[in-house]
Coordinates of C-alpha atoms in Angstrom, one line a residue:
Chain A
M1 CA 8.9 2.8 -41.5
A2 CA 8.7 6.5 -42.2
K3 CA 5.6 6.8 -40.2
E4 CA 7.2 5.0 -37.2
S5 CA 10.2 7.3 -37.2
K6 CA 8.0 10.3 -37.4
E7 CA 6.1 9.0 -34.4
N8 CA 9.4 8.3 -32.7
S9 CA 10.8 11.8 -33.2
R10 CA 7.5 13.3 -32.1
R11 CA 7.7 11.3 -28.9
Q12 CA 11.3 12.4 -28.4
F13 CA 10.4 16.0 -29.0
I14 CA 7.7 15.9 -26.3
K15 CA 10.1 14.1 -23.9
S16 CA 12.9 16.6 -24.4
G17 CA 10.5 19.5 -24.4
A18 CA 9.1 18.4 -21.1
V19 CA 12.7 18.2 -19.7
A20 CA 13.3 21.7 -21.0
I21 CA 10.2 23.1 -19.5
F22 CA 10.9 21.5 -16.2
G23 CA 14.5 22.9 -16.3
L24 CA 13.2 26.4 -17.0
A25 CA 10.6 26.1 -14.3
A26 CA 13.3 25.0 -11.9
L27 CA 15.5 27.9 -12.9
G28 CA 12.6 30.3 -12.4
G29 CA 11.9 28.8 -9.0
G30 CA 15.6 29.1 -8.1
V31 CA 15.7 32.8 -9.2
S32 CA 12.5 33.6 -7.3
Y33 CA 13.9 31.8 -4.2
L34 CA 17.2 33.7 -4.4
R35 CA 15.4 37.0 -4.7
S36 CA 13.2 36.2 -1.7
V37 CA 16.2 35.3 0.4
N38 CA 18.6 38.1 -0.7
G39 CA 15.9 40.7 -1.5
P40 CA 16.2 42.6 -4.8
D41 CA 19.2 44.3 -3.4
D42 CA 22.1 41.9 -3.0
T43 CA 24.8 44.3 -4.4
R44 CA 24.5 47.6 -2.7
T45 CA 26.8 47.9 0.2
P46 CA 28.7 51.0 1.5
Y47 CA 31.4 50.3 -1.0
F48 CA 29.3 48.9 -3.7
L49 CA 27.1 51.6 -5.3
R50 CA 25.1 51.8 -8.5
P51 CA 26.2 54.5 -11.0
P52 CA 24.4 57.8 -10.9
G53 CA 20.8 57.9 -12.0
A54 CA 20.1 54.2 -11.1
I55 CA 16.4 53.6 -10.7
A56 CA 14.9 51.5 -7.9
E57 CA 17.1 48.4 -7.5
S58 CA 14.4 45.9 -8.1
D59 CA 13.6 47.6 -11.4
F60 CA 17.3 48.1 -12.1
I61 CA 18.0 44.4 -12.3
Y62 CA 15.3 43.7 -14.8
G63 CA 16.1 46.6 -17.1
C64 CA 19.8 46.3 -17.2
I65 CA 20.9 44.3 -20.3
K66 CA 24.5 44.1 -19.0
C67 CA 25.9 45.8 -22.2
G68 CA 28.6 47.7 -20.3
L69 CA 28.3 50.9 -22.2
C70 CA 28.4 52.9 -19.0
V71 CA 31.7 51.1 -18.2
Q72 CA 33.0 52.1 -21.6
I73 CA 32.2 55.7 -21.4
C74 CA 33.4 56.5 -17.9
P75 CA 36.7 58.4 -18.4
I76 CA 38.1 57.5 -15.0
D77 CA 37.0 53.8 -15.0
A78 CA 34.9 54.2 -11.9
I79 CA 32.2 51.8 -13.1
K80 CA 32.8 48.0 -13.2
L81 CA 30.7 45.0 -14.0
A82 CA 29.8 42.6 -11.1
G83 CA 31.1 39.1 -11.3
I84 CA 29.1 35.9 -10.7
D85 CA 29.8 36.1 -7.0
S86 CA 27.1 38.8 -7.0
G87 CA 24.6 36.2 -8.0
L88 CA 21.7 37.5 -9.9
S89 CA 23.4 40.8 -10.2
Y90 CA 26.1 39.3 -12.4
G91 CA 27.1 41.7 -15.2
T92 CA 25.4 44.8 -13.7
P93 CA 27.5 47.9 -13.2
Y94 CA 28.6 49.1 -9.8
I95 CA 31.0 51.6 -8.3
D96 CA 33.5 50.7 -5.6
V97 CA 33.9 54.1 -4.1
R98 CA 36.9 53.1 -1.9
T99 CA 38.9 52.2 -5.0
Q100 CA 37.6 54.6 -7.5
P101 CA 34.6 56.9 -6.9
C102 CA 32.7 59.0 -9.4
D103 CA 34.2 62.5 -9.2
F104 CA 32.0 64.1 -11.8
S105 CA 35.1 65.1 -13.8
C106 CA 33.4 64.0 -17.0
D107 CA 31.2 67.0 -16.5
S108 CA 28.2 65.5 -18.3
L109 CA 27.0 62.3 -16.5
Q110 CA 27.6 60.5 -19.8
C111 CA 27.2 57.1 -18.2
V112 CA 23.6 58.0 -17.5
E113 CA 23.0 59.5 -20.9
T114 CA 24.5 56.4 -22.7
C115 CA 22.3 53.8 -21.0
P116 CA 19.9 52.5 -23.6
T117 CA 17.4 50.9 -21.3
A118 CA 17.3 54.0 -19.0
V119 CA 17.9 52.0 -15.9
L120 CA 20.3 54.8 -15.4
D121 CA 17.7 57.4 -16.0
F122 CA 18.8 60.7 -17.6
K123 CA 15.4 62.4 -17.4
P124 CA 15.8 64.1 -14.0
Y125 CA 19.2 65.4 -14.9
E126 CA 18.0 66.7 -18.2
I127 CA 15.2 68.6 -16.4
A128 CA 17.5 69.9 -13.7
G129 CA 20.0 71.1 -16.3
G130 CA 17.3 72.7 -18.4
N131 CA 15.9 74.5 -15.4
A132 CA 19.3 75.8 -14.5
I133 CA 19.9 77.1 -18.0
A134 CA 16.5 78.8 -18.1
A135 CA 17.2 80.5 -14.8
Y136 CA 20.6 81.6 -16.0
Q137 CA 19.1 83.0 -19.2
K138 CA 16.6 85.1 -17.2
E139 CA 19.4 86.9 -15.5
H140 CA 22.0 87.0 -18.3
D141 CA 21.8 88.2 -21.9
V142 CA 23.2 86.1 -24.8
A143 CA 25.1 89.2 -26.0
E144 CA 26.8 89.5 -22.6
V145 CA 30.6 89.0 -22.6
G146 CA 31.3 85.6 -21.1
F147 CA 27.8 84.2 -21.5
N148 CA 28.2 80.6 -20.7
P149 CA 25.3 78.7 -19.1
F150 CA 27.0 75.3 -19.3
P151 CA 28.9 75.3 -16.0
I152 CA 25.6 76.2 -14.3
Q153 CA 23.9 73.3 -16.1
I154 CA 26.6 70.8 -15.2
K155 CA 26.5 71.9 -11.6
A156 CA 22.8 71.6 -11.4
M157 CA 22.9 68.1 -13.0
K158 CA 25.6 66.7 -10.7
E159 CA 23.8 68.2 -7.6
E160 CA 20.8 66.2 -8.7
V161 CA 22.6 62.9 -8.3
R162 CA 21.7 60.7 -5.3
M163 CA 23.8 57.5 -5.2
G164 CA 23.6 57.5 -1.4
R165 CA 24.6 59.6 1.5
A166 CA 27.9 59.7 3.4
H167 CA 28.1 59.4 7.1
V168 CA 31.1 59.8 9.4
N169 CA 32.3 57.1 11.7
K170 CA 33.2 59.1 14.8
N171 CA 35.2 56.4 16.4
T172 CA 37.9 56.3 13.8
C173 CA 37.7 59.8 12.2
L174 CA 40.9 61.7 12.7
A175 CA 39.2 65.0 13.1
H176 CA 36.9 63.6 15.8
Q177 CA 40.1 62.7 17.7
G178 CA 41.6 66.1 17.0
K179 CA 44.3 64.6 14.8
G180 CA 45.8 66.2 11.7
F181 CA 47.1 64.5 8.6
K182 CA 50.3 65.0 6.7
G183 CA 51.4 63.2 3.6
V184 CA 50.0 61.2 0.7
S185 CA 46.5 60.0 1.7
R186 CA 46.3 56.4 0.4
G187 CA 49.9 55.6 -0.2
L188 CA 52.1 55.8 -3.3
D189 CA 50.7 52.6 -4.8
F190 CA 47.1 53.8 -4.8
E191 CA 45.7 54.2 -8.3
G192 CA 42.5 56.1 -7.8
V193 CA 42.1 59.4 -9.5
Y194 CA 39.9 62.4 -9.0
R195 CA 39.7 66.1 -9.8
S196 CA 40.6 68.1 -6.7
P197 CA 38.3 71.1 -6.3
D198 CA 41.3 73.4 -5.9
S199 CA 43.3 71.9 -8.7
K200 CA 43.8 73.9 -11.9
F201 CA 43.4 70.8 -14.0
K202 CA 40.3 70.0 -16.0
K203 CA 40.9 66.3 -15.8
A204 CA 41.2 63.9 -12.9
T205 CA 44.6 63.3 -11.5
P206 CA 46.0 60.5 -9.3
L207 CA 45.4 60.9 -5.6
R208 CA 48.9 59.8 -4.9
D209 CA 50.3 63.0 -6.7
I210 CA 48.8 65.3 -4.0
E211 CA 50.5 65.8 -0.7
F212 CA 48.3 67.1 2.0
D213 CA 49.2 68.9 5.2
R214 CA 46.3 69.6 7.5
E215 CA 46.5 70.6 11.1
T216 CA 43.2 68.9 11.7
C217 CA 42.3 66.3 9.0
N218 CA 39.5 67.7 6.8
L219 CA 40.2 66.0 3.5
C220 CA 36.7 64.8 3.0
V221 CA 35.5 68.4 3.3
T222 CA 38.0 70.1 1.1
E223 CA 38.0 67.4 -1.6
C224 CA 34.3 67.1 -2.0
P225 CA 33.3 67.8 -5.6
I226 CA 29.9 69.2 -4.5
G227 CA 31.3 71.6 -1.9
E228 CA 29.9 73.3 1.1
T229 CA 26.3 72.4 0.5
A230 CA 27.2 68.7 0.9
I231 CA 29.7 68.6 3.7
I232 CA 31.1 71.3 6.0
F233 CA 33.8 71.5 8.6
S234 CA 32.0 72.8 11.7
P235 CA 32.6 73.1 15.4
R236 CA 31.0 70.5 17.6
R237 CA 28.5 72.0 19.9
R238 CA 29.9 70.1 23.0
D239 CA 33.5 71.2 22.9
G240 CA 33.9 73.4 19.8
K241 CA 36.2 70.8 18.1
M242 CA 36.1 70.9 14.3
R243 CA 34.7 67.8 12.6
P244 CA 33.1 67.1 9.2
K245 CA 29.3 67.2 9.0
V246 CA 27.4 65.8 6.0
L247 CA 24.5 67.9 4.7
D248 CA 21.5 67.1 2.6
A249 CA 23.1 67.9 -0.7
C250 CA 25.4 65.0 -0.4
T251 CA 25.3 63.0 -3.7
G252 CA 26.9 59.9 -2.4
C253 CA 29.7 60.1 -5.0
G254 CA 32.2 58.7 -2.6
V255 CA 35.2 60.9 -3.2
C256 CA 35.4 61.4 0.5
V257 CA 35.6 57.6 1.0
M258 CA 38.5 57.4 -1.3
V259 CA 40.5 60.2 0.1
C260 CA 40.0 59.2 3.8
P261 CA 43.4 58.4 5.1
T262 CA 42.4 56.0 7.9
E263 CA 43.0 52.3 7.3
E264 CA 39.3 51.6 7.2
P265 CA 37.5 54.6 5.7
S266 CA 36.1 56.8 8.5
I267 CA 33.4 58.1 6.2
I268 CA 31.3 55.7 4.2
V269 CA 28.4 56.1 1.8
D270 CA 25.1 54.5 2.8
P271 CA 23.5 53.5 -0.5
D272 CA 20.3 55.2 -1.3
L273 CA 17.8 52.5 -0.3
T274 CA 14.8 54.7 0.2
H275 CA 13.4 53.6 -3.1
L276 CA 13.8 49.9 -2.7
S277 CA 10.2 49.1 -3.0
S278 CA 9.2 48.3 -6.5
G279 CA 7.9 51.0 -8.8
R280 CA 9.8 53.4 -10.9
G281 CA 10.5 56.8 -9.7
R282 CA 13.0 59.4 -8.6
H283 CA 14.7 58.8 -5.4
V284 CA 15.4 61.8 -3.3
Chain B
M1 CA 6.5 27.5 -48.7
F2 CA 9.6 25.7 -47.5
K3 CA 7.5 22.5 -46.8
D4 CA 5.8 22.7 -50.2
I5 CA 9.1 22.6 -52.0
K6 CA 10.2 19.6 -50.0
K7 CA 7.0 17.7 -50.8
M8 CA 7.0 18.3 -54.5
P9 CA 7.8 15.4 -56.8
P10 CA 11.6 15.1 -56.9
L11 CA 13.6 15.6 -60.1
T12 CA 14.8 12.5 -61.8
P13 CA 18.3 11.6 -60.5
K14 CA 21.1 12.2 -63.0
A15 CA 22.4 9.4 -65.2
I16 CA 26.2 8.9 -65.2
A17 CA 26.4 10.7 -68.5
D18 CA 24.9 13.8 -66.9
M19 CA 27.1 13.9 -63.9
P20 CA 29.6 16.8 -63.7
H21 CA 32.7 14.6 -63.5
T22 CA 31.8 12.7 -66.7
K23 CA 31.3 16.0 -68.5
L24 CA 34.8 17.0 -67.4
G25 CA 36.1 13.5 -68.1
I26 CA 37.7 12.8 -64.8
D27 CA 37.4 10.1 -62.2
Y28 CA 34.6 10.6 -59.7
N29 CA 36.7 10.3 -56.6
V30 CA 39.2 12.8 -58.0
W31 CA 36.4 15.2 -58.8
C32 CA 35.0 15.0 -55.3
K33 CA 38.3 16.1 -53.9
T34 CA 38.9 19.0 -56.2
E35 CA 38.3 21.6 -53.6
T36 CA 39.8 19.7 -50.6
G37 CA 41.9 22.1 -48.7
N38 CA 40.0 25.1 -49.9
H39 CA 39.1 27.2 -46.8
K40 CA 38.5 30.5 -48.4
W41 CA 35.2 31.4 -46.7
R42 CA 36.1 29.7 -43.5
N43 CA 39.2 31.9 -43.2
I44 CA 37.4 35.1 -44.1
R45 CA 34.7 34.2 -41.6
W46 CA 37.1 33.4 -38.8
V47 CA 39.1 36.6 -39.4
T48 CA 35.9 38.6 -39.4
L49 CA 34.7 37.0 -36.2
I50 CA 37.9 37.5 -34.4
L51 CA 38.3 41.1 -35.6
V52 CA 34.8 42.1 -34.5
N53 CA 35.4 40.7 -31.1
L54 CA 38.8 42.3 -30.9
L55 CA 37.3 45.6 -31.9
F56 CA 35.1 45.4 -28.8
F57 CA 38.2 44.8 -26.7
A58 CA 40.3 47.5 -28.5
S59 CA 37.5 50.1 -28.3
F60 CA 37.5 49.7 -24.5
F61 CA 41.2 49.1 -23.9
L62 CA 42.6 51.7 -26.3
D63 CA 39.6 54.0 -26.0
L64 CA 38.9 53.9 -29.7
S65 CA 35.2 54.5 -29.5
L66 CA 34.6 52.4 -32.7
L67 CA 32.5 49.5 -31.3
E68 CA 31.7 50.0 -27.6
G69 CA 29.8 47.8 -25.3
S70 CA 29.3 44.1 -25.7
L71 CA 27.2 41.8 -27.9
S72 CA 24.1 42.3 -25.8
G73 CA 24.1 46.0 -26.5
S74 CA 26.7 48.2 -28.2
R75 CA 27.3 51.4 -30.0
A76 CA 29.0 51.3 -33.3
M77 CA 30.5 54.8 -33.9
G78 CA 27.7 56.4 -31.9
F79 CA 25.0 54.3 -33.4
Y80 CA 23.2 52.0 -31.0
L81 CA 22.7 48.2 -31.6
I82 CA 20.7 46.1 -29.1
D83 CA 20.5 42.4 -29.2
V84 CA 16.9 41.6 -30.3
Y85 CA 16.2 38.7 -27.8
N86 CA 17.6 40.8 -25.0
A87 CA 15.5 43.7 -26.0
L88 CA 12.4 41.5 -26.3
Q89 CA 12.8 40.5 -22.7
V90 CA 13.3 44.1 -21.5
I91 CA 10.1 45.1 -23.5
L92 CA 8.2 42.2 -22.1
I93 CA 9.1 43.0 -18.5
S94 CA 8.7 46.7 -19.0
I95 CA 5.0 46.6 -19.8
P96 CA 3.7 45.2 -16.5
G97 CA 6.5 47.1 -14.7
G98 CA 5.2 50.5 -16.0
Y99 CA 8.7 51.0 -17.5
F100 CA 7.8 50.9 -21.2
A101 CA 7.6 54.6 -21.7
S102 CA 11.1 55.1 -20.2
L103 CA 12.9 53.1 -22.8
T104 CA 15.1 55.5 -24.7
M105 CA 15.0 56.4 -28.4
N106 CA 18.5 54.8 -28.6
F107 CA 17.0 51.6 -27.4
W108 CA 14.4 51.5 -30.2
I109 CA 17.0 52.5 -32.8
G110 CA 19.3 49.7 -31.7
F111 CA 16.4 47.2 -31.5
F112 CA 15.0 47.9 -35.0
T113 CA 18.4 48.2 -36.6
I114 CA 19.3 44.7 -35.5
L115 CA 15.8 43.4 -36.3
I116 CA 16.0 44.8 -39.9
L117 CA 19.6 43.5 -40.3
S118 CA 18.6 40.1 -39.2
T119 CA 15.7 39.9 -41.7
L120 CA 18.4 40.4 -44.4
G121 CA 20.8 37.8 -43.2
G122 CA 19.1 35.5 -40.7
R123 CA 21.6 33.5 -38.7
T124 CA 24.6 35.1 -40.4
Y125 CA 25.3 36.5 -36.9
C126 CA 25.8 33.1 -35.5
S127 CA 28.8 32.0 -37.6
W128 CA 30.3 35.4 -38.5
I129 CA 30.1 37.3 -35.1
C130 CA 29.2 35.1 -32.2
P131 CA 32.3 34.3 -30.2
Y132 CA 30.7 31.1 -28.7
H133 CA 30.3 29.8 -32.2
L134 CA 34.1 29.7 -32.7
L135 CA 34.6 27.7 -29.5
A136 CA 31.7 25.4 -30.3
E137 CA 33.2 24.8 -33.8
G138 CA 36.3 23.5 -32.1
A139 CA 34.2 21.5 -29.6
E140 CA 32.3 20.0 -32.6
K141 CA 35.6 18.9 -34.2
L142 CA 36.7 17.3 -31.0
H143 CA 33.3 15.6 -30.6
N144 CA 33.4 14.3 -34.1
Y145 CA 36.8 12.9 -33.4
F146 CA 35.7 11.2 -30.2
V147 CA 32.6 9.8 -32.0
K148 CA 34.8 8.4 -34.7
K149 CA 37.0 6.7 -32.1
K150 CA 33.9 5.4 -30.5
M151 CA 34.8 7.1 -27.2
V152 CA 31.5 8.9 -27.0
K153 CA 28.1 8.4 -28.3
E154 CA 26.2 11.0 -30.2
H155 CA 22.9 12.2 -28.7
S156 CA 20.6 14.3 -30.9
F157 CA 17.4 16.1 -30.1
N158 CA 14.7 17.8 -32.0
I159 CA 15.9 21.1 -33.4
Y160 CA 12.5 22.7 -32.6
L161 CA 13.5 22.4 -28.9
R162 CA 15.0 25.9 -29.4
F163 CA 11.6 27.4 -29.7
V164 CA 10.5 25.8 -26.4
F165 CA 13.5 27.6 -24.8
W166 CA 12.7 30.8 -26.9
V167 CA 9.3 31.1 -25.4
G168 CA 10.4 29.6 -22.0
F169 CA 13.1 32.2 -21.4
L170 CA 10.7 35.0 -22.3
L171 CA 8.1 33.7 -19.9
L172 CA 10.8 33.3 -17.3
A173 CA 11.8 36.9 -17.7
L174 CA 8.2 38.0 -17.4
F175 CA 7.5 35.9 -14.2
T176 CA 10.8 36.5 -12.4
K177 CA 11.2 40.1 -13.5
N178 CA 14.8 39.3 -14.2
I179 CA 16.6 38.8 -17.5
V180 CA 17.6 35.4 -16.3
F181 CA 18.8 34.3 -19.8
E182 CA 21.5 36.9 -19.8
N183 CA 23.1 35.3 -16.8
L184 CA 23.4 32.0 -18.8
N185 CA 24.0 33.4 -22.3
P186 CA 27.5 32.3 -23.4
I187 CA 27.5 35.0 -26.1
G188 CA 27.1 37.8 -23.6
I189 CA 29.4 36.2 -21.1
L190 CA 32.2 35.7 -23.6
S191 CA 31.7 39.1 -25.1
R192 CA 31.9 40.8 -21.6
A193 CA 34.9 38.6 -20.8
I194 CA 36.7 39.7 -23.9
T195 CA 35.9 43.4 -23.4
Y196 CA 36.0 43.8 -19.6
G197 CA 38.1 41.0 -18.4
P198 CA 37.4 37.3 -17.5
G199 CA 35.5 36.1 -14.5
L200 CA 34.5 32.9 -12.8
I201 CA 31.4 32.8 -14.9
L202 CA 33.5 31.5 -17.7
L203 CA 33.3 28.1 -16.0
W204 CA 29.7 27.9 -17.1
V205 CA 30.9 28.3 -20.7
L206 CA 33.5 25.7 -20.2
A207 CA 30.9 23.3 -18.8
L208 CA 28.7 23.9 -21.8
L209 CA 31.6 23.1 -24.1
I210 CA 32.5 20.0 -22.3
F211 CA 28.9 18.9 -22.4
E212 CA 28.9 19.4 -26.2
I213 CA 32.1 17.4 -26.6
V214 CA 31.1 14.4 -24.5
Y215 CA 27.4 14.2 -24.9
S216 CA 25.6 16.1 -27.7
K217 CA 27.1 17.9 -30.7
R218 CA 26.5 21.6 -30.8
F219 CA 23.9 21.3 -27.9
W220 CA 23.6 25.0 -27.1
C221 CA 23.5 26.3 -30.6
R222 CA 21.2 23.7 -32.0
Y223 CA 18.7 23.0 -29.2
V224 CA 18.8 25.9 -26.8
C225 CA 20.2 29.2 -28.0
P226 CA 17.1 31.6 -28.2
V227 CA 19.3 34.3 -29.8
G228 CA 20.0 32.0 -32.8
A229 CA 16.4 31.0 -32.7
T230 CA 15.4 34.6 -33.1
W231 CA 17.5 34.9 -36.2
A232 CA 16.1 31.6 -37.5
I233 CA 12.6 33.2 -37.3
T234 CA 13.6 36.5 -38.9
G235 CA 15.8 34.6 -41.4
I236 CA 12.7 33.1 -43.1
V237 CA 12.5 36.2 -45.3
A238 CA 16.3 36.8 -45.5
P239 CA 17.5 37.3 -49.1
L240 CA 21.1 36.6 -48.3
T241 CA 21.4 32.9 -48.5
V242 CA 23.2 29.9 -50.2
K243 CA 22.1 28.9 -53.6
F244 CA 22.2 25.3 -54.8
E245 CA 22.3 24.5 -58.5
F246 CA 21.2 21.0 -59.3
D247 CA 23.0 20.6 -62.6
K248 CA 26.4 21.1 -61.0
C249 CA 25.9 18.6 -58.2
G250 CA 27.6 15.3 -58.1
Y251 CA 25.8 13.7 -55.1
C252 CA 29.0 13.4 -53.1
R253 CA 27.4 15.0 -50.0
D254 CA 30.6 16.4 -48.8
C255 CA 28.8 19.7 -48.1
Q256 CA 26.3 18.0 -45.8
D257 CA 29.2 16.4 -43.9
V258 CA 30.8 19.8 -43.2
C259 CA 27.6 21.6 -42.7
L260 CA 26.8 22.9 -39.2
V261 CA 23.1 22.6 -39.8
P262 CA 22.9 19.6 -42.2
H263 CA 19.1 19.5 -42.3
E264 CA 19.3 22.7 -44.3
L265 CA 21.1 20.9 -47.2
W266 CA 18.4 18.1 -47.6
F267 CA 18.3 18.7 -51.3
V268 CA 21.9 17.6 -52.0
Q269 CA 21.0 13.9 -51.6
R270 CA 20.3 11.8 -54.6
G271 CA 16.6 11.9 -55.6
K272 CA 15.7 14.6 -53.0
A273 CA 16.0 17.8 -55.0
T274 CA 12.7 19.0 -56.5
Q275 CA 13.9 22.2 -58.3
E276 CA 16.8 23.1 -60.5
V277 CA 17.7 25.8 -58.0
H278 CA 17.3 25.5 -54.2
F279 CA 18.0 28.0 -51.5
T280 CA 19.0 27.1 -47.9
G281 CA 16.4 27.7 -45.3
S282 CA 16.4 30.0 -42.3
D283 CA 18.6 27.8 -40.1
C284 CA 21.5 28.2 -42.4
T285 CA 24.3 30.3 -40.7
R286 CA 25.8 31.3 -44.0
C287 CA 29.1 30.0 -42.8
G288 CA 30.3 29.0 -46.3
L289 CA 31.8 25.7 -45.3
C290 CA 29.7 23.9 -48.0
I291 CA 30.7 26.4 -50.6
D292 CA 34.4 25.8 -49.8
T293 CA 34.1 22.0 -50.1
C294 CA 31.9 21.6 -53.1
G295 CA 33.9 20.1 -56.0
G296 CA 31.3 21.2 -58.6
K297 CA 30.8 24.7 -57.3
A298 CA 27.1 23.9 -57.1
L299 CA 26.8 26.0 -54.0
S300 CA 27.3 29.8 -53.8
F301 CA 26.3 32.8 -51.7
T302 CA 23.5 34.8 -53.3
I303 CA 21.1 37.6 -52.6
K304 CA 17.7 36.4 -53.6
G305 CA 16.1 38.8 -56.1
V306 CA 19.3 40.7 -56.8
D307 CA 21.1 37.7 -58.5
K308 CA 18.5 37.8 -61.3
L309 CA 19.2 41.4 -62.0
L310 CA 22.9 41.0 -62.3

């Protein structure tokens, strides 16, 4: 009797085990199929960027444990976790720059530093910041009044970020049409915040609190947290009309996308896809 | 070691004169029901479970910075904690991916902290912290009710099926280079939903619960969950466990009825116990339901090794 039940339970174990293995194999096949159809990158779109420091997308998905610590630490709630509609990318962090971009107002890239699996890789920023401090120390003495290398370090770190690169849509851009802009950029209901470069505040403030008045619209240029190395207002060669021009130092932070007053943003960030092929490494 | 104890010659079953109720001079049925309505440990456990999960929510919502992240990876007052099974998958993928060296010190701190903690308490995590456990406990009650009413039939499987999934999901991670399990893991899903807001993925958790109610009791926890299986492995050496004292037992088996993993209480049946003192094995979730219900107080929480010193 006992022997028979043992034999029975063994048979049942093998049977259910086989079902389990089959199920897992089917799951694996499904995942592989989805990846081959969608590619490793089924999340990055012009409005859907990875946080700063994200490594190659194919590696990102397999290193991210979806803990959400980067979401927690962001002081302006720029980072969100993807829903199941993102498929395999469910639970991974992203930034929707039209709603709330990263404006670097945390001054430390803490989302990158907090990531335990280093899919947001802090190394390059650590190095860039360290180099900046070293350079500063060569020129300045510790005993000097006002010795403070930290702003330099922070600047070097944020300039190292490459989430993507902005590009202007000439068809809708107000400046390209020679138009100005007056008023609140995204309406009084808009909840996005950022730290305006010419504001005296240390923290980010709501965009709706600021009233602009520009003869020719140049919000994307003046509000850029990186400044004139990333985007400038320059005359067009053809007719001398002023229009925004994105330069190589653009970090893809997306503040310009948020502040753009046109219905559909006339400046969007192309996600940095130059590093899509597998293999870890910096993407510049 | 565990198997050996089970195979040893059993102690002689107690005669009526030696039964605890005779010693107290009360009727057996009355004795059995002495502790009915006692839910001390269950209440403590539920409060703990809800508080921990609420703390995740409050840390994010009120910016408290006490317990940030979710149950797949978190930071308790600046100290990292990483779910071991999740971490194992990351490590496993990272080696062929050339990513191993990039894993941060915080990752290793979190991984080893949880690993060491789990060797102390085994599956304590399951019943004291896991949010899915609470829902599944409710589902189990419903299931039992439906079975009693003969509306559904109970289907049980081999509990070692968990280890097939444990290995399977690790291999799946390795081959697909994707932590597939985390997309299905109801613990992570619920934890993220509690902290960062609900999403459509909760339908998956609902489906699991419905399956557990209408088909197989505790299906996920018992036969699938590799997170719990990890704790069952590390729990083999766990000193925190439930102690059973043979001389106080009255063979009523109420404890086995309420137990979430009844096979761990094999020694409470008449003629099964081989020792004067038994400890529950690594599958025990230390939920304390058996302790609450025992009329003779034959079961108690203990820390092996330390209890002798006290």
